[in-house]
């Protein structure tokens, strides 16, 4: 028996989707024009309706593509978008206009990943093609920390579900790095994980010492 999908269309190509941690019927979508190579973007918030359809609640336009989205873990109506121009935009679905309530503009290249903290839920991290990872508080436009060490684009940075200060990152330099935000000068662990770019990474939420990585070399590895 096959499930019948609920279908919806966005104006631009979809790059990221995430369910709200507060509203069970809300889905955020990050989109980019021309497959994310060039052009504008949109952050779209959709709602699953009782009749099985998907309806657009809000859409926020950006001058560049949106590569990732992350809902706030503390505010039910807010989400952050990672943009191709190096900016992050914090949106609130209850505002009457199309503008972000906060912008973060320190990255110098595309921001490909953004994730909200799972233990200390007051901050989020971003991963950028400028080789850095940054820690942010939603109320402050300046980053709180910058993690340096990767020699290629950083595609994602993800929080441990157990340790509030632990972040893992993956990069085009083929490495997976583990960071402790209490000692941000260098990674606590640097793994030469793959022969080519590492584009995907996640923590095992049931085993706090285990991460899984995926690479363009077609391999999947558990560490």
mmCIF file of N, CA and C in Angstrom, residues 6-78:
data_model
loop_
_atom_site.group_PDB
_atom_site.id
_atom_site.type_symbol
_atom_site.label_atom_id
_atom_site.label_comp_id
_atom_site.label_asym_id
_atom_site.label_seq_id
_atom_site.Cartn_x
_atom_site.Cartn_y
_atom_site.Cartn_z
ATOM 1 N N UNK A 6 0.606 14.610 0.110
ATOM 2 C CA UNK A 6 -0.028 15.917 0.038
ATOM 3 C C UNK A 6 0.870 16.786 -0.833
ATOM 4 N N UNK A 7 0.319 17.326 -1.887
ATOM 5 C CA UNK A 7 1.139 18.008 -2.875
ATOM 6 C C UNK A 7 0.985 19.523 -2.783
ATOM 7 N N UNK A 8 2.092 20.194 -3.049
ATOM 8 C CA UNK A 8 2.090 21.651 -3.151
ATOM 9 C C UNK A 8 3.243 22.051 -4.048
ATOM 10 N N UNK A 9 3.177 23.242 -4.573
ATOM 11 C CA UNK A 9 4.236 23.744 -5.447
ATOM 12 C C UNK A 9 4.724 25.090 -4.928
ATOM 13 N N UNK A 10 6.029 25.313 -5.075
ATOM 14 C CA UNK A 10 6.618 26.607 -4.749
ATOM 15 C C UNK A 10 7.056 27.290 -6.038
ATOM 16 N N UNK A 11 7.227 28.584 -5.958
ATOM 17 C CA UNK A 11 7.607 29.343 -7.150
ATOM 18 C C UNK A 11 9.000 28.972 -7.630
ATOM 19 N N UNK A 12 9.919 28.720 -6.678
ATOM 20 C CA UNK A 12 11.303 28.397 -7.007
ATOM 21 C C UNK A 12 11.627 26.966 -6.583
ATOM 22 N N UNK A 13 12.831 26.522 -6.926
ATOM 23 C CA UNK A 13 13.273 25.166 -6.586
ATOM 24 C C UNK A 13 13.441 25.016 -5.076
ATOM 25 N N UNK A 14 12.981 23.890 -4.548
ATOM 26 C CA UNK A 14 13.099 23.637 -3.118
ATOM 27 C C UNK A 14 14.500 23.179 -2.735
ATOM 28 N N UNK A 15 15.033 23.764 -1.669
ATOM 29 C CA UNK A 15 16.356 23.405 -1.162
ATOM 30 C C UNK A 15 16.314 22.798 0.231
ATOM 31 N N UNK A 16 15.323 23.167 1.033
ATOM 32 C CA UNK A 16 15.272 22.695 2.417
ATOM 33 C C UNK A 16 13.830 22.697 2.900
ATOM 34 N N UNK A 17 13.497 21.728 3.756
ATOM 35 C CA UNK A 17 12.180 21.674 4.394
ATOM 36 C C UNK A 17 12.365 21.318 5.863
ATOM 37 N N UNK A 18 11.495 21.849 6.714
ATOM 38 C CA UNK A 18 11.564 21.508 8.131
ATOM 39 C C UNK A 18 10.203 21.718 8.789
ATOM 40 N N UNK A 19 9.744 20.692 9.526
ATOM 41 C CA UNK A 19 8.529 20.821 10.317
ATOM 42 C C UNK A 19 8.783 21.726 11.514
ATOM 43 N N UNK A 20 7.762 22.473 11.910
ATOM 44 C CA UNK A 20 7.841 23.293 13.111
ATOM 45 C C UNK A 20 7.887 22.411 14.350
ATOM 46 N N UNK A 21 8.709 22.764 15.358
ATOM 47 C CA UNK A 21 8.719 22.009 16.613
ATOM 48 C C UNK A 21 7.538 22.358 17.521
ATOM 49 N N UNK A 22 6.758 23.375 17.158
ATOM 50 C CA UNK A 22 5.631 23.816 17.982
ATOM 51 C C UNK A 22 4.277 23.556 17.330
ATOM 52 N N UNK A 23 4.187 23.779 16.021
ATOM 53 C CA UNK A 23 2.917 23.654 15.310
ATOM 54 C C UNK A 23 2.984 22.421 14.408
ATOM 55 N N UNK A 24 2.213 21.417 14.723
ATOM 56 C CA UNK A 24 2.359 20.133 14.022
ATOM 57 C C UNK A 24 1.989 20.201 12.546
ATOM 58 N N UNK A 25 1.268 21.226 12.123
ATOM 59 C CA UNK A 25 0.835 21.315 10.733
ATOM 60 C C UNK A 25 1.605 22.360 9.925
ATOM 61 N N UNK A 26 2.653 22.937 10.513
ATOM 62 C CA UNK A 26 3.425 23.958 9.799
ATOM 63 C C UNK A 26 4.718 23.366 9.241
ATOM 64 N N UNK A 27 5.027 23.739 8.016
ATOM 65 C CA UNK A 27 6.260 23.314 7.348
ATOM 66 C C UNK A 27 6.934 24.542 6.744
ATOM 67 N N UNK A 28 8.227 24.695 6.998
ATOM 68 C CA UNK A 28 9.010 25.768 6.376
ATOM 69 C C UNK A 28 9.767 25.205 5.178
ATOM 70 N N UNK A 29 9.844 26.000 4.116
ATOM 71 C CA UNK A 29 10.517 25.590 2.881
ATOM 72 C C UNK A 29 11.481 26.696 2.458
ATOM 73 N N UNK A 30 12.727 26.326 2.203
ATOM 74 C CA UNK A 30 13.699 27.255 1.637
ATOM 75 C C UNK A 30 13.819 27.012 0.148
ATOM 76 N N UNK A 31 13.684 28.055 -0.663
ATOM 77 C CA UNK A 31 13.682 27.884 -2.111
ATOM 78 C C UNK A 31 14.648 28.857 -2.780
ATOM 79 N N UNK A 32 15.058 28.502 -4.000
ATOM 80 C CA UNK A 32 16.005 29.324 -4.748
ATOM 81 C C UNK A 32 15.662 29.292 -6.233
ATOM 82 N N UNK A 33 15.775 30.436 -6.868
ATOM 83 C CA UNK A 33 15.515 30.568 -8.293
ATOM 84 C C UNK A 33 16.642 29.930 -9.101
ATOM 85 N N UNK A 34 16.310 29.424 -10.284
ATOM 86 C CA UNK A 34 17.290 28.858 -11.211
ATOM 87 C C UNK A 34 18.177 27.811 -10.527
ATOM 88 N N UNK A 35 17.532 26.924 -9.770
ATOM 89 C CA UNK A 35 18.217 25.810 -9.110
ATOM 90 C C UNK A 35 19.299 26.264 -8.135
ATOM 91 N N UNK A 36 19.192 27.489 -7.645
ATOM 92 C CA UNK A 36 20.136 27.987 -6.651
ATOM 93 C C UNK A 36 21.443 28.493 -7.211
ATOM 94 N N UNK A 37 21.588 28.497 -8.522
ATOM 95 C CA UNK A 37 22.845 28.943 -9.132
ATOM 96 C C UNK A 37 22.942 30.464 -9.126
ATOM 97 N N UNK A 38 21.834 31.114 -9.420
ATOM 98 C CA UNK A 38 21.766 32.575 -9.438
ATOM 99 C C UNK A 38 20.305 32.957 -9.256
ATOM 100 N N UNK A 39 20.068 34.179 -8.792
ATOM 101 C CA UNK A 39 18.695 34.651 -8.705
ATOM 102 C C UNK A 39 18.182 34.793 -7.290
ATOM 103 N N UNK A 40 16.875 35.018 -7.171
ATOM 104 C CA UNK A 40 16.234 35.314 -5.905
ATOM 105 C C UNK A 40 15.878 34.044 -5.138
ATOM 106 N N UNK A 41 15.314 34.268 -3.951
ATOM 107 C CA UNK A 41 14.875 33.147 -3.128
ATOM 108 C C UNK A 41 13.614 33.489 -2.373
ATOM 109 N N UNK A 42 13.026 32.485 -1.752
ATOM 110 C CA UNK A 42 11.859 32.667 -0.898
ATOM 111 C C UNK A 42 11.923 31.695 0.268
ATOM 112 N N UNK A 43 11.487 32.179 1.427
ATOM 113 C CA UNK A 43 11.214 31.305 2.560
ATOM 114 C C UNK A 43 9.703 31.204 2.667
ATOM 115 N N UNK A 44 9.184 30.001 2.534
ATOM 116 C CA UNK A 44 7.739 29.779 2.485
ATOM 117 C C UNK A 44 7.317 28.969 3.702
ATOM 118 N N UNK A 45 6.235 29.399 4.355
ATOM 119 C CA UNK A 45 5.650 28.635 5.458
ATOM 120 C C UNK A 45 4.309 28.094 4.988
ATOM 121 N N UNK A 46 4.170 26.772 5.014
ATOM 122 C CA UNK A 46 2.949 26.111 4.562
ATOM 123 C C UNK A 46 2.252 25.419 5.724
ATOM 124 N N UNK A 47 0.945 25.219 5.553
ATOM 125 C CA UNK A 47 0.141 24.558 6.572
ATOM 126 C C UNK A 47 -0.554 23.342 5.974
ATOM 127 N N UNK A 48 -0.502 22.221 6.694
ATOM 128 C CA UNK A 48 -1.226 21.020 6.294
ATOM 129 C C UNK A 48 -2.683 21.178 6.712
ATOM 130 N N UNK A 49 -3.591 21.193 5.755
ATOM 131 C CA UNK A 49 -5.004 21.420 6.032
ATOM 132 C C UNK A 49 -5.744 20.103 6.249
ATOM 133 N N UNK A 50 -6.901 20.140 6.930
ATOM 134 C CA UNK A 50 -7.654 18.904 7.216
ATOM 135 C C UNK A 50 -8.078 18.133 5.970
ATOM 136 N N UNK A 51 -8.264 18.831 4.844
ATOM 137 C CA UNK A 51 -8.691 18.131 3.629
ATOM 138 C C UNK A 51 -7.536 17.460 2.895
ATOM 139 N N UNK A 52 -6.337 17.529 3.473
ATOM 140 C CA UNK A 52 -5.194 16.870 2.871
ATOM 141 C C UNK A 52 -4.342 17.749 1.986
ATOM 142 N N UNK A 53 -4.728 19.004 1.822
ATOM 143 C CA UNK A 53 -3.959 19.901 0.964
ATOM 144 C C UNK A 53 -2.940 20.694 1.771
ATOM 145 N N UNK A 54 -2.044 21.344 1.061
ATOM 146 C CA UNK A 54 -1.049 22.236 1.653
ATOM 147 C C UNK A 54 -1.335 23.656 1.189
ATOM 148 N N UNK A 55 -1.385 24.585 2.142
ATOM 149 C CA UNK A 55 -1.658 25.977 1.798
ATOM 150 C C UNK A 55 -0.515 26.860 2.269
ATOM 151 N N UNK A 56 -0.153 27.837 1.461
ATOM 152 C CA UNK A 56 0.885 28.786 1.844
ATOM 153 C C UNK A 56 0.331 29.783 2.853
ATOM 154 N N UNK A 57 0.947 29.837 4.034
ATOM 155 C CA UNK A 57 0.573 30.805 5.065
ATOM 156 C C UNK A 57 1.286 32.134 4.862
ATOM 157 N N UNK A 58 2.603 32.058 4.695
ATOM 158 C CA UNK A 58 3.432 33.244 4.516
ATOM 159 C C UNK A 58 4.555 32.915 3.545
ATOM 160 N N UNK A 59 5.032 33.928 2.865
ATOM 161 C CA UNK A 59 6.248 33.790 2.066
ATOM 162 C C UNK A 59 7.061 35.069 2.223
ATOM 163 N N UNK A 60 8.361 34.889 2.359
ATOM 164 C CA UNK A 60 9.283 36.006 2.553
ATOM 165 C C UNK A 60 10.299 35.996 1.417
ATOM 166 N N UNK A 61 10.369 37.079 0.674
ATOM 167 C CA UNK A 61 11.274 37.170 -0.467
ATOM 168 C C UNK A 61 12.676 37.576 -0.020
ATOM 169 N N UNK A 62 13.684 37.007 -0.668
ATOM 170 C CA UNK A 62 15.071 37.401 -0.450
ATOM 171 C C UNK A 62 15.729 37.649 -1.802
ATOM 172 N N UNK A 63 16.762 38.484 -1.809
ATOM 173 C CA UNK A 63 17.439 38.815 -3.062
ATOM 174 C C UNK A 63 18.306 37.671 -3.568
ATOM 175 N N UNK A 64 18.591 36.705 -2.700
ATOM 176 C CA UNK A 64 19.394 35.545 -3.090
ATOM 177 C C UNK A 64 18.687 34.276 -2.647
ATOM 178 N N UNK A 65 19.116 33.148 -3.211
ATOM 179 C CA UNK A 65 18.492 31.879 -2.894
ATOM 180 C C UNK A 65 18.599 31.512 -1.424
ATOM 181 N N UNK A 66 17.638 30.727 -0.950
ATOM 182 C CA UNK A 66 17.632 30.231 0.426
ATOM 183 C C UNK A 66 18.022 28.757 0.392
ATOM 184 N N UNK A 67 19.157 28.433 1.024
ATOM 185 C CA UNK A 67 19.694 27.079 0.986
ATOM 186 C C UNK A 67 19.283 26.219 2.179
ATOM 187 N N UNK A 68 18.873 26.857 3.277
ATOM 188 C CA UNK A 68 18.459 26.079 4.446
ATOM 189 C C UNK A 68 17.540 26.934 5.308
ATOM 190 N N UNK A 69 16.722 26.260 6.117
ATOM 191 C CA UNK A 69 15.830 26.936 7.059
ATOM 192 C C UNK A 69 15.863 26.183 8.382
ATOM 193 N N UNK A 70 15.629 26.912 9.470
ATOM 194 C CA UNK A 70 15.579 26.286 10.798
ATOM 195 C C UNK A 70 14.590 27.049 11.664
ATOM 196 N N UNK A 71 13.644 26.322 12.234
ATOM 197 C CA UNK A 71 12.694 26.925 13.164
ATOM 198 C C UNK A 71 13.378 27.220 14.498
ATOM 199 N N UNK A 72 12.948 28.304 15.123
ATOM 200 C CA UNK A 72 13.388 28.588 16.489
ATOM 201 C C UNK A 72 12.904 27.491 17.420
ATOM 202 N N UNK A 73 13.738 27.156 18.395
ATOM 203 C CA UNK A 73 13.362 26.167 19.406
ATOM 204 C C UNK A 73 12.751 26.825 20.645
ATOM 205 N N UNK A 74 12.644 28.165 20.631
ATOM 206 C CA UNK A 74 12.075 28.875 21.784
ATOM 207 C C UNK A 74 10.889 29.757 21.414
ATOM 208 N N UNK A 75 10.813 30.204 20.166
ATOM 209 C CA UNK A 75 9.737 31.095 19.739
ATOM 210 C C UNK A 75 8.926 30.394 18.651
ATOM 211 N N UNK A 76 7.652 30.115 18.883
ATOM 212 C CA UNK A 76 6.887 29.282 17.950
ATOM 213 C C UNK A 76 6.628 29.896 16.587
ATOM 214 N N UNK A 77 6.830 31.207 16.438
ATOM 215 C CA UNK A 77 6.503 31.860 15.174
ATOM 216 C C UNK A 77 7.723 32.336 14.394
ATOM 217 N N UNK A 78 8.917 31.972 14.840
ATOM 218 C CA UNK A 78 10.123 32.493 14.204
ATOM 219 C C UNK A 78 10.955 31.383 13.564
#
